[in-house]
CSV table of C-alpha atoms in Angstrom, one decimal:
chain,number,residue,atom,x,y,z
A,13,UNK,CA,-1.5,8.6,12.1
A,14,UNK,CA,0.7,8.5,9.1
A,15,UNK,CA,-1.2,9.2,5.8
A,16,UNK,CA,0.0,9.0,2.8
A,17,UNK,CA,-2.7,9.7,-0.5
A,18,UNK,CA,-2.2,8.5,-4.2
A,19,UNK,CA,-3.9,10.6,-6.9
A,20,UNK,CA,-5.5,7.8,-8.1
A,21,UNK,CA,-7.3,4.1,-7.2
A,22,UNK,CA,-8.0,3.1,-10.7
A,23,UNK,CA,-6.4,4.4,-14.0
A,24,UNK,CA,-7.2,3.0,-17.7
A,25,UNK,CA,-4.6,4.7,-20.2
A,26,UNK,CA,-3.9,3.3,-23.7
A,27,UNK,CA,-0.3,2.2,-24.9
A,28,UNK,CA,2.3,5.2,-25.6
A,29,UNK,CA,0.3,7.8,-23.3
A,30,UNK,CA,2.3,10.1,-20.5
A,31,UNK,CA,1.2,8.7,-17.7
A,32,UNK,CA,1.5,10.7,-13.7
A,33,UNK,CA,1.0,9.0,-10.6
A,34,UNK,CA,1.0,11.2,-7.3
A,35,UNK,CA,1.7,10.6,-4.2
A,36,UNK,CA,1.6,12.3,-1.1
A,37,UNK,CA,2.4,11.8,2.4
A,38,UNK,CA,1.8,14.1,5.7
A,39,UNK,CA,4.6,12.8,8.0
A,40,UNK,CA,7.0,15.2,7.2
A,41,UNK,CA,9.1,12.1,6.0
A,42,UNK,CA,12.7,12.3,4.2
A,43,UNK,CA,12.0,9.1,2.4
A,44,UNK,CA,9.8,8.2,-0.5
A,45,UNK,CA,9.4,5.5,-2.9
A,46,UNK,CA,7.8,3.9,-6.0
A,47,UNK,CA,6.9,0.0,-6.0
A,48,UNK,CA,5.1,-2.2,-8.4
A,49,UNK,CA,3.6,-4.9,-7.5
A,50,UNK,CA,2.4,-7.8,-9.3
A,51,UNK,CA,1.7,-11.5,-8.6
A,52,UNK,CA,4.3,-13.9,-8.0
A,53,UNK,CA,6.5,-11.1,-8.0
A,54,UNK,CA,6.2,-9.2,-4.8
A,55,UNK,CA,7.0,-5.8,-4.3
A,56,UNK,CA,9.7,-4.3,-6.9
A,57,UNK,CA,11.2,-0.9,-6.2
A,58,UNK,CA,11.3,1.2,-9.6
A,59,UNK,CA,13.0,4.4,-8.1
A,60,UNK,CA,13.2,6.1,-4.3
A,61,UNK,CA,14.0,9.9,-2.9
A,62,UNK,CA,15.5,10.4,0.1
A,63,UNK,CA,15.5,14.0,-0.1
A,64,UNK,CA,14.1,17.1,-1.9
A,65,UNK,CA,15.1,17.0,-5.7
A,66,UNK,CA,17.0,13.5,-5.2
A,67,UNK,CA,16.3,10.3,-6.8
A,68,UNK,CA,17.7,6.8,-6.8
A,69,UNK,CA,17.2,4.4,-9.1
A,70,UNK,CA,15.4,0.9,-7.7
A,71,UNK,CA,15.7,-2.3,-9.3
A,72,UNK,CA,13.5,-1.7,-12.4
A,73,UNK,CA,13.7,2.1,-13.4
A,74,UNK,CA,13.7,1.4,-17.1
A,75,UNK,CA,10.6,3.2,-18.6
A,76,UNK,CA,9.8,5.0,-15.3
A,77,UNK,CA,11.1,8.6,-14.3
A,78,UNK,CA,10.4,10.4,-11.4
A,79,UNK,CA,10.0,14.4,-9.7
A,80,UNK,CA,10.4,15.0,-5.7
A,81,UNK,CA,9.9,19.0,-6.1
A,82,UNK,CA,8.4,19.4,-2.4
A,83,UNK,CA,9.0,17.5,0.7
A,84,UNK,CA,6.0,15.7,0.9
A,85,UNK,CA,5.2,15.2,-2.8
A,86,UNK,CA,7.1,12.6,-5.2
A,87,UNK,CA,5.2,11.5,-8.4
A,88,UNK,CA,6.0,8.4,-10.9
A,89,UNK,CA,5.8,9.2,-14.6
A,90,UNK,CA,6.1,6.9,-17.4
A,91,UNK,CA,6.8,8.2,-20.5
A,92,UNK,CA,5.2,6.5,-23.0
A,93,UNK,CA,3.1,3.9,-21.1
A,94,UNK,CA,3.1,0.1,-22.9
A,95,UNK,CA,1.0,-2.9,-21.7
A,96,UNK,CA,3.4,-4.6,-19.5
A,97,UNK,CA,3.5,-1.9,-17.4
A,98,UNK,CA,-0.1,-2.2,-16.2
A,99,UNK,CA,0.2,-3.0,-12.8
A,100,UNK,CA,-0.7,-2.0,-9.0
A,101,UNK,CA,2.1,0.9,-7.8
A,102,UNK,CA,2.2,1.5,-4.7
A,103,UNK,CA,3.9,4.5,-2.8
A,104,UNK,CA,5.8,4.3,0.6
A,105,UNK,CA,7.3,6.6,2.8
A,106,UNK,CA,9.4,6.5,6.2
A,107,UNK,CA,11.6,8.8,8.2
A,108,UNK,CA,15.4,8.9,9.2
A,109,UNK,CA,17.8,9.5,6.9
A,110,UNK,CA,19.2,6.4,7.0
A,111,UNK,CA,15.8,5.2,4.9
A,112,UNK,CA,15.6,1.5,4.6
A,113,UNK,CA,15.9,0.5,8.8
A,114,UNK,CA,12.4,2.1,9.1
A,115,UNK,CA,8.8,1.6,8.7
A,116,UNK,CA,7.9,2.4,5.7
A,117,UNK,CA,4.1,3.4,5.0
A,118,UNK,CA,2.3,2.6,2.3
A,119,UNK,CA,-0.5,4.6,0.4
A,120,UNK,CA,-3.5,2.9,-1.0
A,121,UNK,CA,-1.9,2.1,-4.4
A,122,UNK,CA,-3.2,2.8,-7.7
A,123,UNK,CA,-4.2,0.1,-10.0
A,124,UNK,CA,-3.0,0.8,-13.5
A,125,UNK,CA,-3.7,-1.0,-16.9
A,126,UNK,CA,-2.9,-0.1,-19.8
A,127,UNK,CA,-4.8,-1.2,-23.4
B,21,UNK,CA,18.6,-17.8,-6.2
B,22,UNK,CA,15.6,-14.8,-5.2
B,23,UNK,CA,17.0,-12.3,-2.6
B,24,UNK,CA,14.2,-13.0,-0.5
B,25,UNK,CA,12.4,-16.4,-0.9
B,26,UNK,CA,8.9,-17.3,0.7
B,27,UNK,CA,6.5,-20.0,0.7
B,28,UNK,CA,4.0,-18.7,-1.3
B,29,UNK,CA,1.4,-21.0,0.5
B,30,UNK,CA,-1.9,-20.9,0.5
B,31,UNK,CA,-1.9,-22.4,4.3
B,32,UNK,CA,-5.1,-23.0,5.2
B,33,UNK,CA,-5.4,-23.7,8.7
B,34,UNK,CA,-8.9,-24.3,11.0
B,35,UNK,CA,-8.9,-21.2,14.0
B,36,UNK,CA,-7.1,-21.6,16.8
B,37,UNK,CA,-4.9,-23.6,15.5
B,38,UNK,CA,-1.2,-22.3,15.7
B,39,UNK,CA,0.8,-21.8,12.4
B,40,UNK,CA,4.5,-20.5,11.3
B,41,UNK,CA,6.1,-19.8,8.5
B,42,UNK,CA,9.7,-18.6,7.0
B,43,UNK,CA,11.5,-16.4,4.9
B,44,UNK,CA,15.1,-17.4,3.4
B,45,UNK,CA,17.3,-14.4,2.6
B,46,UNK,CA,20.3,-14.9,0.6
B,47,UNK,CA,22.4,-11.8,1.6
B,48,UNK,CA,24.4,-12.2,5.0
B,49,UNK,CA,25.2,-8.6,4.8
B,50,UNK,CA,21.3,-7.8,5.6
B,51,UNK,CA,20.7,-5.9,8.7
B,52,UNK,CA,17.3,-5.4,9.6
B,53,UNK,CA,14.3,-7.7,9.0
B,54,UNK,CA,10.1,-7.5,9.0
B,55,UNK,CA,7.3,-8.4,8.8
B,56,UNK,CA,4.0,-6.9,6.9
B,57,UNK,CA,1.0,-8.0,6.3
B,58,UNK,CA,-1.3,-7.3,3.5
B,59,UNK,CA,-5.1,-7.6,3.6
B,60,UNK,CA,-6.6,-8.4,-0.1
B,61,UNK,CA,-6.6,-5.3,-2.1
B,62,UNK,CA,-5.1,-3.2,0.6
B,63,UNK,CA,-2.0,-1.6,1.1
B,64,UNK,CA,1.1,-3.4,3.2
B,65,UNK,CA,1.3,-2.4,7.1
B,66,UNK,CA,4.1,-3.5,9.0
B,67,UNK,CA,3.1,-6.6,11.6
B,68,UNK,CA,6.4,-6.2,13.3
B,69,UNK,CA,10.2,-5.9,13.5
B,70,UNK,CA,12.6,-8.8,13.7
B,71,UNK,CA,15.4,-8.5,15.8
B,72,UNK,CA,18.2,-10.6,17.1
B,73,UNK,CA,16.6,-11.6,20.0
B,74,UNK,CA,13.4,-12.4,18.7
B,75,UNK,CA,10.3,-10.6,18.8
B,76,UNK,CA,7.2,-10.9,20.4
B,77,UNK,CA,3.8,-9.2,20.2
B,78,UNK,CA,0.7,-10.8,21.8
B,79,UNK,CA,0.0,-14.0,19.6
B,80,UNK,CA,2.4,-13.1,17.0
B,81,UNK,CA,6.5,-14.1,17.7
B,82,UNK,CA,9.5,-12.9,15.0
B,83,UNK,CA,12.8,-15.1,15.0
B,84,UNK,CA,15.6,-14.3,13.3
B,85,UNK,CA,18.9,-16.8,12.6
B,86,UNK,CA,21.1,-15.4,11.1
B,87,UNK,CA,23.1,-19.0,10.4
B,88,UNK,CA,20.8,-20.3,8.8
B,89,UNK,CA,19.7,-16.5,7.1
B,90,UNK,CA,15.9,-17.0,7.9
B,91,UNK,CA,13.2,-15.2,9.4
B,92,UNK,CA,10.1,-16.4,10.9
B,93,UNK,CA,6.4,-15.8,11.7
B,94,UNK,CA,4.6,-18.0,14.3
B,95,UNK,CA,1.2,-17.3,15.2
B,96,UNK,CA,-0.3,-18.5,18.0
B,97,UNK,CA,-4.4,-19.1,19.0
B,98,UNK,CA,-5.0,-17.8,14.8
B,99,UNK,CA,-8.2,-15.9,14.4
B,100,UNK,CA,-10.1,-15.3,11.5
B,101,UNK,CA,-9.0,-12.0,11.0
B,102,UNK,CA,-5.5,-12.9,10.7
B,103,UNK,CA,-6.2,-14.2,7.3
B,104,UNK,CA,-3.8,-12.0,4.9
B,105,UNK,CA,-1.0,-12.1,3.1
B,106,UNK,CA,2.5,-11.8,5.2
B,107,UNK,CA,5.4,-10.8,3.6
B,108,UNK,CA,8.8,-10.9,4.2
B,109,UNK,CA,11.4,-7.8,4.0
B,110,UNK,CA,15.0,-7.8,3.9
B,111,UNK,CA,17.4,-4.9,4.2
B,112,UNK,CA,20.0,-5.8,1.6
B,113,UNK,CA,23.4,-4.7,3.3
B,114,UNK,CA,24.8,-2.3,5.9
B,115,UNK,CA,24.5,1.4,4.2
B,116,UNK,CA,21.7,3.7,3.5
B,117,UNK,CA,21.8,3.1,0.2
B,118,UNK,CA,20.6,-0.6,0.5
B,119,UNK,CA,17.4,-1.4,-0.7
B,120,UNK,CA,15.0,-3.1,1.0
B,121,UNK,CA,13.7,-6.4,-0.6
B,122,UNK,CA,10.2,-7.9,-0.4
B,123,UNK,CA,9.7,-11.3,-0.3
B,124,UNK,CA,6.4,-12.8,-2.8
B,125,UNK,CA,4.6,-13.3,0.3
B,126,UNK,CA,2.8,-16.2,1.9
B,127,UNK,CA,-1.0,-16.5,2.0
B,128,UNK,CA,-2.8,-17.4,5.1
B,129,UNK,CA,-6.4,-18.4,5.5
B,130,UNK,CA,-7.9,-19.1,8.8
B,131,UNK,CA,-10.8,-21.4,8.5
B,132,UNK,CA,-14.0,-21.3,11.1
């Protein structure tokens, strides 16, 4: 079975603090990404790799960077975190470098807020 | 317009009872279609792929018209535990760097 772990379930941070989400998967998968999701909303993609040490933005990268410095490790920082980012993030990942025609797997998620 | 517009429901339906539901998408470039379904505070898992021809698996059946650009879930003999949240997901356009687009999702509760 596909696994894929985030660091965290819960995380409390206050506004303007360096915030790292991890995520790891065990598939040996090319892809990875970084979702938000809130109600009403859906799913948004904030930034995807589809390879060792490359990123792609997603439709809301704005305040949001992120590292892919192993395979089967890609991590979502925000820089200076600020209340409407508190959120639930979820992290994905599929195989096939073609990277959107295939399953993607999600990890538990990690339910951020920020005061 | 939303890329990817559901019915954000709830539908409440009693079990046993047979209930279906779509997913408008407004890019005719889009290529590959699913479903997922989300359990309350849990992670999405796919349900199943969406192709031309349809799709079926056991109780669950996936159409796809591509005139009209919607998808849709029908499911059949509903149980309890199908009670979830089923999303829609739409790959935006031909190349690898589409993205793939989640729809808001539609809530299902199956009633005893």
């Amino acid at each position: 079975d596909v696994k894929v772990t985030q660091s965290s379930r819960y995380l409390v941070k206050r506004t303007g603090e360096k915030v790292f989400l991890e995520c790891v998967q065990d598939m040996d998968h090319e892809n990875m990404f970084w979702y938000r999701q809130d109600p009403g909303l859906g799913l948004r993609l904030i930034y995807f790799s589809y390879d060792v040490k490359m990123k792609e933005k997603g439709d809301i990268p704005e305040g949001y960077s992120v590292s892919r410095e192993k395979k089967e490790r890609f991590s979502l920082i925000l820089e200076s975190a600020s209340t409407n980012q508190t959120s639930m993030y979820l992290c994905a990942s599929s195989e096939s470098g073609t990277g959107f025609a295939d399953t993607q797997y999600f990890g538990p998620g990690t339910r951020l807020t920020v005061l | 317009r939303k890329e990817v517009e559901q019915d954000p429901g709830p539908f409440n339906v009693p079990e046993g009872a047979t209930v279906a539901f779509n997913c408008t998408y407004s890019n005719s470039a889009s290529q590959s279609f699913f479903w997922y379904r989300q359990d309350c505070r849990k992670e999405p898992k796919l349900l199943m792929s969406v192709y031309s021809s349809g799709n079926e698996d056991g109780r669950f059946t996936a159409q796809l018209n591509r005139a009209s650009q919607y998808i849709s879930l029908l499911i059949r003999d509903s149980k309890l535990s199908d009670s979830a949240t089923y999303l829609c997901v739409v790959n935006g356009g031909y190349s690898s760097a589409s993205k793939i687009i989640f729809g808001s999702g539609t809530r299902l509760s199956i009633r005893p």
